[in-house]
One Martini backbone bead per residue (centre of mass of N, CA, C, O) as a GRO file, in nm:
protein
  109
    1UNK     BB    1   2.695  -4.593  -2.477
    2UNK     BB    2   2.411  -4.662  -2.594
    3UNK     BB    3   2.306  -4.812  -2.347
    4UNK     BB    4   2.338  -4.581  -2.147
    5UNK     BB    5   2.161  -4.379  -2.302
    6UNK     BB    6   1.900  -4.544  -2.283
    7UNK     BB    7   1.883  -4.536  -1.978
    8UNK     BB    8   1.887  -4.228  -1.947
    9UNK     BB    9   1.621  -4.176  -2.122
   10UNK     BB   10   1.412  -4.340  -1.952
   11UNK     BB   11   1.540  -4.268  -1.656
   12UNK     BB   12   1.653  -4.156  -1.343
   13UNK     BB   13   1.550  -4.431  -1.224
   14UNK     BB   14   1.454  -4.699  -1.071
   15UNK     BB   15   1.171  -4.844  -1.080
   16UNK     BB   16   1.033  -4.896  -0.755
   17UNK     BB   17   1.238  -4.711  -0.602
   18UNK     BB   18   1.431  -4.575  -0.400
   19UNK     BB   19   1.635  -4.319  -0.400
   20UNK     BB   20   1.965  -4.361  -0.483
   21UNK     BB   21   2.266  -4.303  -0.587
   22UNK     BB   22   2.285  -4.593  -0.741
   23UNK     BB   23   1.988  -4.569  -0.898
   24UNK     BB   24   2.092  -4.345  -1.065
   25UNK     BB   25   2.108  -4.205  -1.391
   26UNK     BB   26   2.379  -4.065  -1.476
   27UNK     BB   27   2.564  -3.822  -1.690
   28UNK     BB   28   2.750  -4.095  -1.732
   29UNK     BB   29   2.914  -4.373  -1.833
   30UNK     BB   30   3.026  -4.425  -1.546
   31UNK     BB   31   2.913  -4.529  -1.267
   32UNK     BB   32   2.903  -4.377  -0.978
   33UNK     BB   33   2.993  -4.394  -0.621
   34UNK     BB   34   3.024  -4.078  -0.627
   35UNK     BB   35   3.055  -3.739  -0.674
   36UNK     BB   36   3.347  -3.757  -0.808
   37UNK     BB   37   3.220  -3.886  -1.086
   38UNK     BB   38   3.093  -3.582  -1.150
   39UNK     BB   39   3.244  -3.457  -1.393
   40UNK     BB   40   3.294  -3.247  -1.642
   41UNK     BB   41   3.424  -3.451  -1.840
   42UNK     BB   42   3.213  -3.681  -1.810
   43UNK     BB   43   2.967  -3.515  -1.898
   44UNK     BB   44   3.070  -3.420  -2.169
   45UNK     BB   45   3.126  -3.700  -2.297
   46UNK     BB   46   2.831  -3.798  -2.279
   47UNK     BB   47   2.645  -3.558  -2.391
   48UNK     BB   48   2.861  -3.489  -2.651
   49UNK     BB   49   2.841  -3.731  -2.805
   50UNK     BB   50   2.836  -3.874  -3.138
   51UNK     BB   51   2.665  -4.153  -3.068
   52UNK     BB   52   2.427  -3.948  -3.013
   53UNK     BB   53   2.186  -3.724  -3.093
   54UNK     BB   54   2.127  -3.681  -3.371
   55UNK     BB   55   2.041  -3.341  -3.462
   56UNK     BB   56   2.175  -3.223  -3.209
   57UNK     BB   57   2.291  -2.981  -3.045
   58UNK     BB   58   2.478  -2.899  -2.785
   59UNK     BB   59   2.275  -2.696  -2.673
   60UNK     BB   60   2.030  -2.885  -2.669
   61UNK     BB   61   2.150  -3.097  -2.482
   62UNK     BB   62   2.198  -2.904  -2.242
   63UNK     BB   63   1.906  -2.813  -2.209
   64UNK     BB   64   1.794  -3.091  -2.148
   65UNK     BB   65   1.973  -3.142  -1.900
   66UNK     BB   66   1.883  -2.897  -1.733
   67UNK     BB   67   1.589  -2.988  -1.704
   68UNK     BB   68   1.664  -3.256  -1.555
   69UNK     BB   69   1.904  -3.135  -1.329
   70UNK     BB   70   1.771  -2.916  -1.188
   71UNK     BB   71   1.766  -2.869  -0.856
   72UNK     BB   72   1.506  -2.699  -0.809
   73UNK     BB   73   1.308  -2.883  -0.984
   74UNK     BB   74   1.390  -3.162  -0.808
   75UNK     BB   75   1.333  -3.133  -0.502
   76UNK     BB   76   1.056  -3.276  -0.470
   77UNK     BB   77   1.145  -3.551  -0.575
   78UNK     BB   78   1.370  -3.602  -0.379
   79UNK     BB   79   1.204  -3.573  -0.115
   80UNK     BB   80   0.995  -3.806  -0.192
   81UNK     BB   81   1.218  -4.052  -0.300
   82UNK     BB   82   1.447  -4.040  -0.114
   83UNK     BB   83   1.670  -4.177   0.063
   84UNK     BB   84   1.762  -4.049   0.359
   85UNK     BB   85   2.069  -4.139   0.341
   86UNK     BB   86   2.093  -3.991   0.029
   87UNK     BB   87   1.971  -3.708  -0.005
   88UNK     BB   88   2.216  -3.510   0.015
   89UNK     BB   89   2.383  -3.641  -0.209
   90UNK     BB   90   2.176  -3.591  -0.433
   91UNK     BB   91   2.157  -3.288  -0.409
   92UNK     BB   92   2.460  -3.238  -0.461
   93UNK     BB   93   2.467  -3.371  -0.740
   94UNK     BB   94   2.267  -3.189  -0.883
   95UNK     BB   95   2.427  -2.932  -0.834
   96UNK     BB   96   2.686  -3.015  -0.977
   97UNK     BB   97   2.560  -3.061  -1.253
   98UNK     BB   98   2.452  -2.774  -1.294
   99UNK     BB   99   2.724  -2.639  -1.295
  100UNK     BB  100   2.846  -2.793  -1.535
  101UNK     BB  101   2.628  -2.720  -1.744
  102UNK     BB  102   2.664  -2.414  -1.730
  103UNK     BB  103   2.955  -2.416  -1.818
  104UNK     BB  104   2.919  -2.553  -2.090
  105UNK     BB  105   2.722  -2.344  -2.204
  106UNK     BB  106   2.921  -2.097  -2.182
  107UNK     BB  107   3.124  -2.221  -2.405
  108UNK     BB  108   2.909  -2.185  -2.656
  109UNK     BB  109   2.870  -1.859  -2.676
   0.00000   0.00000   0.00000
């Protein structure tokens, strides 16, 4: 978990590569092979784990994640860097993550 968290904190994808679905460090412990691996439970388990981010509340963690994964804010980055073959899949994944993060945040209120 801590190794994956360190990778996640470092970058959104592997530096120096076109973004592909598989090169992005998604907010889940087990790297997904497709969008079905980006489940609400997997995202919750990874982002809200007690093994990292001590001193941050769950709400702070989710706010940090929303800033990182908000699909509207990342559209320009995705369009500029995504491999054309994976672009729509990446856009869909960002959207799915945003939905899950907003749901998780709503459960904290």
